[in-house]
XYZ file of C-alpha atoms in Angstrom:
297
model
C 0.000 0.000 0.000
C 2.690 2.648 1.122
C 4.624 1.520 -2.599
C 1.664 2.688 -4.602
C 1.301 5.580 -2.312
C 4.737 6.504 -3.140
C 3.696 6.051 -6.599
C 1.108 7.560 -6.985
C 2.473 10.877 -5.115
C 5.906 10.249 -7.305
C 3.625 10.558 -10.285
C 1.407 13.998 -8.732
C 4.956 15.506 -8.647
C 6.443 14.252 -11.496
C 3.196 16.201 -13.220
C 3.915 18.990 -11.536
C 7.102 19.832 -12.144
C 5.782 18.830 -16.017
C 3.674 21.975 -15.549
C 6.064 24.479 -14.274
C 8.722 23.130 -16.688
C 7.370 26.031 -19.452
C 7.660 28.679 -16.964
C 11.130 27.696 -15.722
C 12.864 27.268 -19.200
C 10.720 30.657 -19.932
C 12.399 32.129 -16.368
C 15.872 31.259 -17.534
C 16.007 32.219 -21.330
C 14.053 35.331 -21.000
C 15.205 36.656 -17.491
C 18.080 34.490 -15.666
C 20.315 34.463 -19.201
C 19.970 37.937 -19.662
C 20.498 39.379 -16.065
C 23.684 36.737 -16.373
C 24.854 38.519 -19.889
C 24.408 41.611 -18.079
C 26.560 41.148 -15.132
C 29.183 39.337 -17.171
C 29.388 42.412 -19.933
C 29.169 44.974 -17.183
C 32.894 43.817 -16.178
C 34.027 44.132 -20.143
C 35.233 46.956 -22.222
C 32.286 46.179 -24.359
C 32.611 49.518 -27.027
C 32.085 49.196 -30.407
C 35.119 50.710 -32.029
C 37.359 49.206 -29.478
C 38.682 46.138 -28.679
C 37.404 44.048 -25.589
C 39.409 44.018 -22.697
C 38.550 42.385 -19.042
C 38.453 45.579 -16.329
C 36.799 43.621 -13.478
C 34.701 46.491 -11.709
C 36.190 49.371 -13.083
C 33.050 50.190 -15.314
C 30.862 50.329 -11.685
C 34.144 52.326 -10.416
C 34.045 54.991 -13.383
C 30.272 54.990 -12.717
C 30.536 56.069 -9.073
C 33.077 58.565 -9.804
C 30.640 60.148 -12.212
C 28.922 63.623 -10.939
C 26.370 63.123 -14.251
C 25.563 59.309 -12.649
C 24.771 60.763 -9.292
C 22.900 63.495 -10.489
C 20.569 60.764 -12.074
C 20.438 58.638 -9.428
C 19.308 61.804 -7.105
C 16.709 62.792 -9.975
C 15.748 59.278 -9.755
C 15.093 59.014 -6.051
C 13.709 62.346 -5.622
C 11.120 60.902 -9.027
C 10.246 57.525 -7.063
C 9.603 59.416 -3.332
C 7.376 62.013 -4.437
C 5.748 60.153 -7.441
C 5.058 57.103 -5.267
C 3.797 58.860 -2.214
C 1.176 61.065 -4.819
C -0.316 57.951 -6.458
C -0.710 55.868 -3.263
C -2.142 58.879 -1.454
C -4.784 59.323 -4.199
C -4.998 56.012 -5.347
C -6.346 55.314 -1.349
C -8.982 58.054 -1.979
C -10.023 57.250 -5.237
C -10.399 53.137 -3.833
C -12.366 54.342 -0.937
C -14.817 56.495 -3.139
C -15.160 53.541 -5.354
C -15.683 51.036 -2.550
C -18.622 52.773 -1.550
C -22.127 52.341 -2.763
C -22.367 55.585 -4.784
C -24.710 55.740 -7.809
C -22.997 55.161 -11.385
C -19.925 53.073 -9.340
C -19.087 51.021 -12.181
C -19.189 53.714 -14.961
C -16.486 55.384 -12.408
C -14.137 52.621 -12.204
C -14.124 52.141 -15.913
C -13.378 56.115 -15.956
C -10.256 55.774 -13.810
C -9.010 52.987 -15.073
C -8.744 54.951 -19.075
C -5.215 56.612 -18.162
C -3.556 53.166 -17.075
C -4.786 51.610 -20.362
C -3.197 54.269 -22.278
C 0.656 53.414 -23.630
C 3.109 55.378 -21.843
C 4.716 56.796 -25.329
C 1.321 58.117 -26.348
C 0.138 59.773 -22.933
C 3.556 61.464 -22.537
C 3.407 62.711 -25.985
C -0.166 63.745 -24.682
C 1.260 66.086 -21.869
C 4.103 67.214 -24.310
C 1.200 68.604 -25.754
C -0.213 70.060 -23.215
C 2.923 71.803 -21.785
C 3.588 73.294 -24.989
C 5.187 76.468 -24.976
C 3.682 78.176 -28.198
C 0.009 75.957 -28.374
C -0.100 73.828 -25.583
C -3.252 73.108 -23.281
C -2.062 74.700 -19.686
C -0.595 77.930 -21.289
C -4.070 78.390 -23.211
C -5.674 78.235 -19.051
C -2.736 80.432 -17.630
C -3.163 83.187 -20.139
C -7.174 82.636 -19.963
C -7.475 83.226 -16.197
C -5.028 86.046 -16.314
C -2.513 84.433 -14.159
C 0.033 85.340 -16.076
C 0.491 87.294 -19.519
C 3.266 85.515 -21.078
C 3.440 82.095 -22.039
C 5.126 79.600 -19.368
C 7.997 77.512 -20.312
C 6.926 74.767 -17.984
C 9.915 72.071 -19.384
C 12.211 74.633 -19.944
C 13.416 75.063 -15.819
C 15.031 71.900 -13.924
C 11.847 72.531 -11.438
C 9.219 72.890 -13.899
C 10.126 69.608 -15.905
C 10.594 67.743 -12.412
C 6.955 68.629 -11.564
C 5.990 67.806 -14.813
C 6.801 64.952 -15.047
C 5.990 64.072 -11.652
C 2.525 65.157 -12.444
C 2.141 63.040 -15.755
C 3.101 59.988 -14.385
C 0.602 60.308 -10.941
C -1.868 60.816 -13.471
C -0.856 57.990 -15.712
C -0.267 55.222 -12.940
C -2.544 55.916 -9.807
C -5.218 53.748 -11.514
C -2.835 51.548 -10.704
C -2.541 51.462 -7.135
C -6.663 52.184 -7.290
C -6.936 48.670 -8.182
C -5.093 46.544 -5.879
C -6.313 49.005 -3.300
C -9.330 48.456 -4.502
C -9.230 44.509 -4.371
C -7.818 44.612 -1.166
C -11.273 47.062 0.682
C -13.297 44.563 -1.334
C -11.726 41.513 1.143
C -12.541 43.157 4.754
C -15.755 42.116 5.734
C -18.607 44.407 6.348
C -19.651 42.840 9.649
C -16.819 44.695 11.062
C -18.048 48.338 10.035
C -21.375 47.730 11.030
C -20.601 46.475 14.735
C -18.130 49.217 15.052
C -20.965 52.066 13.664
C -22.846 50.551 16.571
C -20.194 50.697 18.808
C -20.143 54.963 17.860
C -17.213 54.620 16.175
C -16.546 57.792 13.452
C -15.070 57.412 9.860
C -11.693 58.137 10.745
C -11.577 55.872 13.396
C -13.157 52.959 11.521
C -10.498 53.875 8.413
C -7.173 54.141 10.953
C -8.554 51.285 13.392
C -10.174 48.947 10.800
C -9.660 49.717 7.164
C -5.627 50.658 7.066
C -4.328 48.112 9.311
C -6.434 45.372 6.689
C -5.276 46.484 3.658
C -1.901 47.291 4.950
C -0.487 44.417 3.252
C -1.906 45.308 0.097
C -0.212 48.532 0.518
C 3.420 47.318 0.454
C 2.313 45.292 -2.398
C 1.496 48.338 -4.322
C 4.597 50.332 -3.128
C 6.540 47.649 -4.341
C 5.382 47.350 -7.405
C 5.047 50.886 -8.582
C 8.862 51.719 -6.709
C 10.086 49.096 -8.298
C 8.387 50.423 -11.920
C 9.375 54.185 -10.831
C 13.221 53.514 -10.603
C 12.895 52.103 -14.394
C 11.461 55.286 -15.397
C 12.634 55.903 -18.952
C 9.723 56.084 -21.949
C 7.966 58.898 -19.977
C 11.412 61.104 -19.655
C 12.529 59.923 -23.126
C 9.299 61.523 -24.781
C 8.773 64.970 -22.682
C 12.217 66.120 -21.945
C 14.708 63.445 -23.271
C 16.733 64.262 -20.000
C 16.870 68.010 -20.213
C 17.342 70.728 -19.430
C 20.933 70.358 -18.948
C 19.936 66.561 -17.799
C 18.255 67.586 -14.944
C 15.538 65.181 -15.577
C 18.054 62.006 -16.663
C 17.072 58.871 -14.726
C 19.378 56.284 -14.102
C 17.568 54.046 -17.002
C 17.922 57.195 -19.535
C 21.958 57.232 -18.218
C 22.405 53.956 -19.105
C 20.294 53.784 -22.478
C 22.261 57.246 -23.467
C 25.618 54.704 -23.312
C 24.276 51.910 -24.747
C 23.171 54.187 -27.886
C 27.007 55.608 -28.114
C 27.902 51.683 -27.974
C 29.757 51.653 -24.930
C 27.530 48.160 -23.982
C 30.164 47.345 -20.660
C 29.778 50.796 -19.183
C 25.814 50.665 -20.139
C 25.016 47.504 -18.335
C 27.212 48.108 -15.330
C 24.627 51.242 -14.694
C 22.302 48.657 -15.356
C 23.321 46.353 -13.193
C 23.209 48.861 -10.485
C 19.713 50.037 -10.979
C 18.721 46.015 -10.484
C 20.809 45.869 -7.048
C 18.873 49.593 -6.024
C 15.546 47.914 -7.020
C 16.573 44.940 -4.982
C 17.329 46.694 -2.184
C 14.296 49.017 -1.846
C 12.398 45.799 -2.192
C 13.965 43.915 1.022
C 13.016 47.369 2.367
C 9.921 47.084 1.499
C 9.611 43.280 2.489
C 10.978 44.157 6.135
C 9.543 47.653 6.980
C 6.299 46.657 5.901
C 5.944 42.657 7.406
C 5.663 40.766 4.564
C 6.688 37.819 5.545
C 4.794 37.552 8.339
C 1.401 38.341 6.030
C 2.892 35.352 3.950
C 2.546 32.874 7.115
């Protein structure tokens, strides 16, 4: 009896492993292989009119010694903290509306979902558009409400394209956190609002005692997520400033594609490589700060 137990459970495995084998060769060629190639070209003179030559980390030292890298990795971090903290901050109000029973819900939802199903490429073109010096939407409103007579170079200052682009991406990605926010209210049952409304409980108590603690998990879920996405930042930039002015608006991603387009490939992915072990470390961050593991238990 225990032999065809064995069996039989030898055979359950043997089919599952059968099932994850597309995913794992799909893991390796498309994400292990590469991230290998990466590491392994970051410590190469990889350039295309010279000759390849092994410099061990030399490409991650000329990288730190580089005031143009740290000004990107700054513009980065400064992108991610107050881009991040925008879209979860409305993203919670905009799930909390929707979580209610409010007439014409579902027509809403499908309303704030439109700017997350638009391509990045074609809504930053979009604001391009609208920040227009000569024709552009916001200068039309400034000049229209007399709050200022001259057309506004909004891209044309290191502050103004920061904001910018701040502001086009909260707009472009807080449908984002919306949802999982979303999915997470829908989980907490409503037993628990209703005995605490009889208990005299207010709204802000019920959110900070009931709802915030619940979905807390769901929260470092979606900072993870959309950190992770913000350090990558790169079609947004490359459409509405390409870096400027004077590369005040470079991100570490638009660093490293600029040297990967001159063909210096070894100095390119060694950037690279660096924005994976920042991503990797504000995810532990994440991971520890926020519980995680003990939500996973």
């Amino acid at each position: 009896m225990k032999v065809i137990k064995n069996i039989f459970i030898n055979s359950e495995t043997q089919t599952a492993y059968l099932f994850n084998l597309p995913l794992v060769i799909t893991t390796i060629i498309f994400i292990f292989l590469p991230v290998v190639g990466t590491i392994i070209t970051s410590l190469f003179r990889d350039v295309t009119y010279l000759p390849g030559k092994f410099l061990l980390f030399a490409n991650y030292k000329r990288a730190l010694s580089d005031p143009h890298f740290w000004q990107s990795v700054q513009f980065t971090l400064l992108f991610v903290f107050f881009s991040v903290s925008f879209e979860l901050l409305l993203g919670l109000v905009f799930a909390l509306l929707l979580n209610e029973t409010i007439p014409g819900k579902g027509f809403l939802r499908v309303v704030v979902l439109i700017p997350w199903a638009v391509p990045v490429a074609i809504s930053a073109r979009v604001w391009q558009l609208i920040y227009h010096f000569d024709y552009g939407l916001l200068n039309y409103f400034v000049l229209k409400l007399g709050i200022s007579n001259d057309n506004v170079n909004w891209l044309g200052s290191s502050a103004g394209a920061f904001i910018s682009i701040v502001l086009s991406d909260v707009w472009k990605t807080t449908p984002f956190i919306t949802i999982i926010l979303l999915a997470g209210l829908s989980t907490i049952p409503k037993e628990l609002y209703e005995q605490a409304e009889i208990d005299g409980t207010n709204f802000l108590q019920r959110f900070f005692k009931i709802t915030l603690p619940l979905i807390k998990p769901v929260i470092v879920v979606a900072l993870l997520f959309r950190t992770i996405d913000a350090i990558r930042i790169f079609d947004l930039i490359y459409v509405l400033t390409g870096g400027g002015p004077g590369g005040s608006t470079t991100s570490i991603s638009l660093y490293a594609y600029n040297y990967f387009a001159s063909g210096d490939f070894g100095y390119g992915s060694a950037v690279s490589v660096i924005v994976f072990i920042l991503a990797a470390v504000l995810a532990v961050l994440y991971m520890h700060f926020g519980q995680f593991r003990e939500v996973i238990k």
